[in-house]
Coordinates of C-alpha atoms and ligand atoms in Angstrom, one line a residue:
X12 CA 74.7 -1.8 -20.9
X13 CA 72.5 0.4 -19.0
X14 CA 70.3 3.4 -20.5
X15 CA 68.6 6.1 -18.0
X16 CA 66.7 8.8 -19.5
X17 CA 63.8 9.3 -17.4
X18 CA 64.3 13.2 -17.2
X19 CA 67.3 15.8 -17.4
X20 CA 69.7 13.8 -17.8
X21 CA 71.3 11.2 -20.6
X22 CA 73.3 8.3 -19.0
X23 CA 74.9 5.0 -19.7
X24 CA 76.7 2.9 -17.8
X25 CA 78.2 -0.4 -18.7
X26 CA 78.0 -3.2 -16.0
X27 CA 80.1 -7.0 -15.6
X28 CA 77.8 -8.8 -13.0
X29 CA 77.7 -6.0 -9.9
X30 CA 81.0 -3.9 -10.6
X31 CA 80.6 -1.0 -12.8
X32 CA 82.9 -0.4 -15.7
X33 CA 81.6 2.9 -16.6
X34 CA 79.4 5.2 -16.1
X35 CA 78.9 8.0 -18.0
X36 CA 76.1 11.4 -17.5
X37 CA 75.3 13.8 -19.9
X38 CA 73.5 17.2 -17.6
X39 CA 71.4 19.3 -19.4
X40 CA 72.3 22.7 -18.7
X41 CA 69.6 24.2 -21.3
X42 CA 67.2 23.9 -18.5
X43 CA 69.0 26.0 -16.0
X44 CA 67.4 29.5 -18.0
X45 CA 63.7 28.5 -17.1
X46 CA 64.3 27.3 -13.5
X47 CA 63.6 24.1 -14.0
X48 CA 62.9 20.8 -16.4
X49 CA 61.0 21.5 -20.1
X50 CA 60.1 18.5 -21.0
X51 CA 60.4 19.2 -24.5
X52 CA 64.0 20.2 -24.5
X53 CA 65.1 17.4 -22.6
X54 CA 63.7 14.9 -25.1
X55 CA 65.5 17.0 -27.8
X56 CA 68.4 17.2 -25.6
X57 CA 68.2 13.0 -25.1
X58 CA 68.1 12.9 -28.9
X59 CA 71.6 14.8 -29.0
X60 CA 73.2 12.8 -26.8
X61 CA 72.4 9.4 -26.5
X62 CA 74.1 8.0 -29.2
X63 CA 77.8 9.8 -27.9
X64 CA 77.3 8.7 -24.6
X65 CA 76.5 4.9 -25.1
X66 CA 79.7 5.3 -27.5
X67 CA 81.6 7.1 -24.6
X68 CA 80.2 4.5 -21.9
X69 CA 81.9 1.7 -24.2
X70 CA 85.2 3.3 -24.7
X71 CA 85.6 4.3 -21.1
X72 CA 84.5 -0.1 -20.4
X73 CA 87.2 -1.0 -22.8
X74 CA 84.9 -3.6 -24.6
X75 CA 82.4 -3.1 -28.3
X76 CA 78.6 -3.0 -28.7
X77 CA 79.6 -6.9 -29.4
X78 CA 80.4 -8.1 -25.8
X79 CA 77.2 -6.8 -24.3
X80 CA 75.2 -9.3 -23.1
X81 CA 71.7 -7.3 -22.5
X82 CA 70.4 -4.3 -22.7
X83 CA 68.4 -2.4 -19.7
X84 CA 66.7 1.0 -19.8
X85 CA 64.5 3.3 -17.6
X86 CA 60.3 2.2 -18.6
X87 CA 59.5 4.7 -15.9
X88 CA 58.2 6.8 -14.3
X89 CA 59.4 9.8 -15.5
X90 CA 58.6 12.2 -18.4
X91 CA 57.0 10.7 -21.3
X92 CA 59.2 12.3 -24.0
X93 CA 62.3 12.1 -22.4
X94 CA 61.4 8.1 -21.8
X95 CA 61.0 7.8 -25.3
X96 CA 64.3 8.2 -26.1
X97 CA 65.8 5.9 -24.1
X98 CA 62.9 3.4 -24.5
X99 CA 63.7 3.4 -28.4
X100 CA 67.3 3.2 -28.2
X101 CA 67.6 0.9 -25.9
X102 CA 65.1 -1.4 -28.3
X103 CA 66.4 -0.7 -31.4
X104 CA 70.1 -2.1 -29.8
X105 CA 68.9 -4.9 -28.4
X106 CA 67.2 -5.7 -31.9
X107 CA 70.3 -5.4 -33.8
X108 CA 72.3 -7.1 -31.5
X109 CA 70.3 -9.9 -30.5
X110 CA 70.6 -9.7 -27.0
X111 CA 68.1 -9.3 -24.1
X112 CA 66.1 -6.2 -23.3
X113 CA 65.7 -5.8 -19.6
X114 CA 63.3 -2.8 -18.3
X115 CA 64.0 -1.2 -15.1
X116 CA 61.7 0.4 -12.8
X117 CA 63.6 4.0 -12.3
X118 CA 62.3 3.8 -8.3
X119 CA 64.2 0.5 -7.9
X120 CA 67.2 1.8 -9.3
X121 CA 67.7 4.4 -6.6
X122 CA 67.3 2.0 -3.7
X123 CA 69.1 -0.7 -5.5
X124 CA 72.1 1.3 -6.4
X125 CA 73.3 0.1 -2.6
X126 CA 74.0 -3.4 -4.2
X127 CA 76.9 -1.7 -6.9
X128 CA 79.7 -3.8 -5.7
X129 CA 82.1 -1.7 -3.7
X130 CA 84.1 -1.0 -0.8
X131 CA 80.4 -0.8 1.4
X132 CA 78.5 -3.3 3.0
X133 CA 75.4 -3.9 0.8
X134 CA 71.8 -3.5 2.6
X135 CA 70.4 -7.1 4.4
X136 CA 66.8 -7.9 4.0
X137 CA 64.5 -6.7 5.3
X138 CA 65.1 -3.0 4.8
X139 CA 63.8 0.7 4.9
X140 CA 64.3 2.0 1.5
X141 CA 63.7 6.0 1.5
X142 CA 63.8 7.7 -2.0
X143 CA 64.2 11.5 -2.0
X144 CA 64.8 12.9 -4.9
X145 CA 63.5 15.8 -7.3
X146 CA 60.7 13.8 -8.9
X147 CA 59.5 11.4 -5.5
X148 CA 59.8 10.9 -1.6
X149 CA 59.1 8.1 -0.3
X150 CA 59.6 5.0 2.3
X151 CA 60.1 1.8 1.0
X152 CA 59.8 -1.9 2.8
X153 CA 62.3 -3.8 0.7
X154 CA 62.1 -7.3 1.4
X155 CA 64.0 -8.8 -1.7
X156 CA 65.5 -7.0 -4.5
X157 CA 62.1 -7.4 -6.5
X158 CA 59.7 -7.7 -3.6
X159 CA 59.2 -3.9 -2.2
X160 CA 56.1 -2.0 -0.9
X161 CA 55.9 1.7 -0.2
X162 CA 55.0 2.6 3.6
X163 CA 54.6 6.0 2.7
X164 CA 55.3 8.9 0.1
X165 CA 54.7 12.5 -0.5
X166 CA 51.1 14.0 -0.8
X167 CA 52.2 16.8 -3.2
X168 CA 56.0 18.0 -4.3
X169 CA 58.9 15.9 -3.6
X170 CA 61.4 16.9 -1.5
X171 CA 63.8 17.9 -3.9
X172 CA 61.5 19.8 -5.6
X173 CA 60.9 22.1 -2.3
X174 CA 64.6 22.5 -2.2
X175 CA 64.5 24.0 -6.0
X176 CA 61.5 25.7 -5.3
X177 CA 62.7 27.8 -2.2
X178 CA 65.9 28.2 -4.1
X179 CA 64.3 29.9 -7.3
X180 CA 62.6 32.2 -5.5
X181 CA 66.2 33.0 -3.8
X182 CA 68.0 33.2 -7.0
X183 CA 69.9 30.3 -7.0
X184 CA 69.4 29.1 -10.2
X185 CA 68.1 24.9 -11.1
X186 CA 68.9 22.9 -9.7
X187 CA 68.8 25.1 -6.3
X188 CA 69.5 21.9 -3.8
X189 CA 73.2 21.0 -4.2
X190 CA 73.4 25.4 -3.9
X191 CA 71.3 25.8 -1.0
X192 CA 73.4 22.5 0.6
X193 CA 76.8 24.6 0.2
X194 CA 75.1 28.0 1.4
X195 CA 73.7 26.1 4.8
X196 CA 76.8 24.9 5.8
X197 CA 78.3 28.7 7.1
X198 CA 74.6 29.6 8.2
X199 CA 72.2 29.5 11.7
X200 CA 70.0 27.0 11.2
X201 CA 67.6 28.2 13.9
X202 CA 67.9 31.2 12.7
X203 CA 64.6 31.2 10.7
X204 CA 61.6 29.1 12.2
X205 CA 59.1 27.6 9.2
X206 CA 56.0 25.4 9.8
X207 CA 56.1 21.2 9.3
X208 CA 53.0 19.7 7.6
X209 CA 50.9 17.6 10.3
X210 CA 50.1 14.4 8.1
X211 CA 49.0 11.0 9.0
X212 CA 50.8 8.0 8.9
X213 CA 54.0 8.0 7.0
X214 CA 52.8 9.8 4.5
X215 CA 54.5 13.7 3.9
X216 CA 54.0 16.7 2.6
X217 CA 55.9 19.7 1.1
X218 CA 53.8 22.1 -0.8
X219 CA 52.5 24.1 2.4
X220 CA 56.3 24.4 3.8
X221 CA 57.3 25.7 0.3
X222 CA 54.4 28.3 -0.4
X223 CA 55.2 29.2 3.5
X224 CA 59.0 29.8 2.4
X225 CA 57.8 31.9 -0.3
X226 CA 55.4 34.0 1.2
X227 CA 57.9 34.5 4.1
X228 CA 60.6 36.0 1.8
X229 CA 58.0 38.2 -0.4
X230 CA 56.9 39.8 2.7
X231 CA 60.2 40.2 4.5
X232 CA 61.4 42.1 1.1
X233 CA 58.5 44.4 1.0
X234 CA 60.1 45.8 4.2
X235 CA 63.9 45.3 3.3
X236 CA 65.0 44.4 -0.5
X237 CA 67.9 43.1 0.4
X238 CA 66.5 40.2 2.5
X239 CA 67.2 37.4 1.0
X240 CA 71.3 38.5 -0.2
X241 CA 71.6 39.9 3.6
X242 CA 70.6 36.5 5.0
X243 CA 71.0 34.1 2.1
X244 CA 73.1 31.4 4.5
X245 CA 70.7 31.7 7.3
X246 CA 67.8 31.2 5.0
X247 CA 69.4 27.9 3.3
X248 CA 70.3 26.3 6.6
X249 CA 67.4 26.7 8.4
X250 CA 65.0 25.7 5.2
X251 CA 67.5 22.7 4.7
X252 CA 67.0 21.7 8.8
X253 CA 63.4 21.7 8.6
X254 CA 63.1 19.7 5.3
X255 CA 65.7 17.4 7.0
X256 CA 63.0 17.4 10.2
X257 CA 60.0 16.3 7.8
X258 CA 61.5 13.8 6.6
X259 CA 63.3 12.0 9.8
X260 CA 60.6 12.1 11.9
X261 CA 58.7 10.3 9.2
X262 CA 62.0 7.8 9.0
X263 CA 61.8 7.4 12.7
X264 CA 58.3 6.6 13.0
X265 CA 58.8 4.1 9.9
X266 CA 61.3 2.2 12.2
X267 CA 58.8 1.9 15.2
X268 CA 56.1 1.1 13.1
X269 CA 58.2 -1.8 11.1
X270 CA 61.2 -2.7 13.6
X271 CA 63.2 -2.7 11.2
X272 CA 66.4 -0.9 11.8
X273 CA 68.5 -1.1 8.8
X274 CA 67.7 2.2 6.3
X275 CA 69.3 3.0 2.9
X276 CA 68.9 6.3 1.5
X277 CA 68.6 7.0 -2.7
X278 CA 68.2 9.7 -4.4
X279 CA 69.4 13.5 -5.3
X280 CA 68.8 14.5 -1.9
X281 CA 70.6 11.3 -0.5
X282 CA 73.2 13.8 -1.9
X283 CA 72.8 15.9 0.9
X284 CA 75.0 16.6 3.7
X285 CA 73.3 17.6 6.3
X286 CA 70.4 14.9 5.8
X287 CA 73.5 12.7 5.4
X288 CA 75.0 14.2 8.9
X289 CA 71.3 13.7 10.7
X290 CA 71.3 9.9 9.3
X291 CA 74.3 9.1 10.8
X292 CA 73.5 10.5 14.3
X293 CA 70.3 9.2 14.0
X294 CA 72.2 5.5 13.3
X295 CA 74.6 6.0 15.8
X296 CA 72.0 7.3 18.9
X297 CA 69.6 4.7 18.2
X298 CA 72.3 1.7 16.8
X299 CA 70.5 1.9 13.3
X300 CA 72.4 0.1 10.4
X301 CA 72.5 3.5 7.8
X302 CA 73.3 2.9 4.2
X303 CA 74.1 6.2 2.1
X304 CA 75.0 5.9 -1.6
X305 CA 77.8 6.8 -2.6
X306 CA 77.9 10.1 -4.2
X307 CA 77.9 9.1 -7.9
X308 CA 75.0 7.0 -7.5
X309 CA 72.8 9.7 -5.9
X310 CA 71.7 12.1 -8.2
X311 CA 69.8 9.5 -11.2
X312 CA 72.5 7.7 -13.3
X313 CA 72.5 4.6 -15.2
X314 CA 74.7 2.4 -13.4
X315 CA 71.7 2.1 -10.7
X316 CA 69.5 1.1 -13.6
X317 CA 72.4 -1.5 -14.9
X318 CA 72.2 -3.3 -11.3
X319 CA 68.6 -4.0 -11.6
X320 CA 69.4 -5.1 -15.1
X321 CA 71.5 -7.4 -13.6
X322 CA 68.9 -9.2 -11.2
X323 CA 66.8 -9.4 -14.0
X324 CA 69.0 -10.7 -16.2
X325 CA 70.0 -13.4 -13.8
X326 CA 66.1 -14.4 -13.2
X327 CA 65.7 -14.2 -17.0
X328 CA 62.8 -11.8 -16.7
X329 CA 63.4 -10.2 -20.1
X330 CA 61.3 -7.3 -21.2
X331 CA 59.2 -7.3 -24.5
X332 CA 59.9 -4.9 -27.5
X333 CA 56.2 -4.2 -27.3
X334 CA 56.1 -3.1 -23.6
X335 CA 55.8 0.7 -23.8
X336 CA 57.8 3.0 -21.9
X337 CA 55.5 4.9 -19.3
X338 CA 55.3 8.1 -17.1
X339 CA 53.7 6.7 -13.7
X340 CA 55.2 3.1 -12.7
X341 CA 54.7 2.6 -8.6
X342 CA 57.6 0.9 -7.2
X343 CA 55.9 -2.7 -7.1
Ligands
KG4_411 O1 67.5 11.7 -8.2 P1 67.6 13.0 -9.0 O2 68.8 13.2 -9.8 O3 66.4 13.1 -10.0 C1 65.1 12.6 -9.8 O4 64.9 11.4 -10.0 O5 64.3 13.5 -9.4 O6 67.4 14.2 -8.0 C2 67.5 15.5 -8.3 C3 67.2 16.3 -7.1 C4 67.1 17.8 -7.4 O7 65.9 18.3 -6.8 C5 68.3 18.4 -6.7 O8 68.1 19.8 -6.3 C6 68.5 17.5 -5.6 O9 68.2 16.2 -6.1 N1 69.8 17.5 -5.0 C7 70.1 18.0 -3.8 C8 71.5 17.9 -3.6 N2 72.0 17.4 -4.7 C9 71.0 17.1 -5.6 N3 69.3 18.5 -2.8 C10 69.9 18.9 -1.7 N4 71.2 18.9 -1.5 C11 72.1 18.3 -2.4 N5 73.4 18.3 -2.1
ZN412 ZN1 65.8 9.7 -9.9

């Protein structure tokens, strides 16, 4: 049994070896109001659902709290509060049950969901991991399922966030990225030219594109209201083409600077299609191996924290009931 509560939403999955049984998500919609996460209601939210969706994960597996063999939870990073919940559960079962606790580095997960067994061919060591999700961007060197160094991450916001971001300030509610996604697909991506951050190395940066996108729109509507309804496709597809730009170019240079040439996406974002499109024609014009998740394991979920459960469980690297759940945790 796997528990993921490292932010909005409360999940549970239940694992036999690498095949998922079930895999269950409970979204918090509370936070859709404010434009975005409050960490205090999605602790409180955890707190309402945690115990129905373990119950549900079970009933949908087939099996009773009694045929687990371990229990594996989110330690981080992630927000404190909503950590806590999972981090206590997740404890408190593995207590009363007698069976292993297992604590999963929510990073991992993402870039490990590629070894869920399915239809796909898994990743082969070495490979590019790249992360991009609401809460972290970032390119990975995963040599082994526990040996992985970051090349290169995000300065500022994640790209997820600068999706959301752009999106609020358009009105398209939280979170804004799967929205603006559907919008760009019927719009003219050139249609609207914003700056890309110079930054060194593979490191990127987001917060100067967003406050660009914003301050774009504000002055465009001082001249004509209805800017952003009168060009509301045009605006998503060419904000989603230049985020997509930031972060392939860094991709690209990742793969000249590494050789390697096998890349597996995680993530929200990994959700996206037109970073999904670019990935594949970047695969196919330079005869890169490209791994996407499939859908259900890009957005956070916690089948992807049940597979690295499942390593560690194998290695017999159990966690300690005293081992704190915590808010930063870099991916080595
Ligand atoms: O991985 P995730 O569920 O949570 C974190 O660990 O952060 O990612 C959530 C992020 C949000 O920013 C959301 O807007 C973005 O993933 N996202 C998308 C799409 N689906 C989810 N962004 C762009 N296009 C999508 N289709
Ligand atoms: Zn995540």
């Amino acid at each position: 049994m796997a528990i993921e509560s490292s932010c909005d939403d409360t999940a549970a999955a239940v694992l036999n070896h690498q095949k998922v049984c079930s895999n269950v998500i409970a979204n918090q919609h509370i936070h859709a109001a404010y434009g975005g996460v409050v960490p205090e209601l999605a602790s409180r939210a955890h707190q309402q659902n945690i115990v129905p969706v373990v119950d549900q994960a079970l009933k949908k597996a087939g099996i009773s709290k009694n045929d687990l063999s371990a229990i594996a939870y989110t330690r981080g990073p992630g927000l404190l509060g909503s950590l806590l919940v999972g981090a206590s559960f997740a404890k408190s079962l593995s207590m009363g049950l007698n069976i292993p606790l297992l604590e999963v580095n929510h990073l991992q997960g993402h870039l490990l969901s590629h070894f869920i067994e399915d239809e796909f061919p898994q990743p082969q060591f070495p490979f590019l991991g790249v992360t991009v999700s609401g809460g972290h961007t970032q390119i990975v060197r995963v040599d082994d399922v526990f040996s992985m160094q970051e090349l290169g991450a995000t300065l500022d916001d994640a790209i997820g966030e600068a999706f959301d971001k752009c999106g609020k300030i358009m009105g398209l509610g939280y979170p804004a990225g799967p929205v603006i996604d559907r919008y760009a697909k019927s719009g003219n991506k050139h249609a609207f030219d914003f700056p890309r951050p110079k930054v060194a190395g593979l490191n990127m940066s987001f917060s100067g594109f967003k406050t660009a996108v914003i301050n774009f729109l504000h002055n465009q509507q001082q001249k004509h209201p209805a800017f952003i309804e009168d060009n509301r496709e045009d605006l998503c597809a060419s904000i989603q083409h230049t985020l997509i730009d930031i972060i392939s170019d860094k991709i690209v240079q990742a793969v000249h600077e590494t050789g390697i040439k096998e890349i597996a996406l995680g993530g929200g974002v990994a959700a996206n299609s037109g970073l999904r499109q670019r990935m594949e024609q970047l695969g196919e014009a330079h005869q890169w191996k490209i791994h996407l998740p499939p859908m259900a394991f890009t957005t956070d979920n916690a089948a992807m924290i049940g597979i690295v459960g499942y390593y560690k469980f194998k290695a017999q690297e159990y966690a300690s009931l005293k081992q704190a759940a915590t808010a930063r945790l870099p991916i080595n």
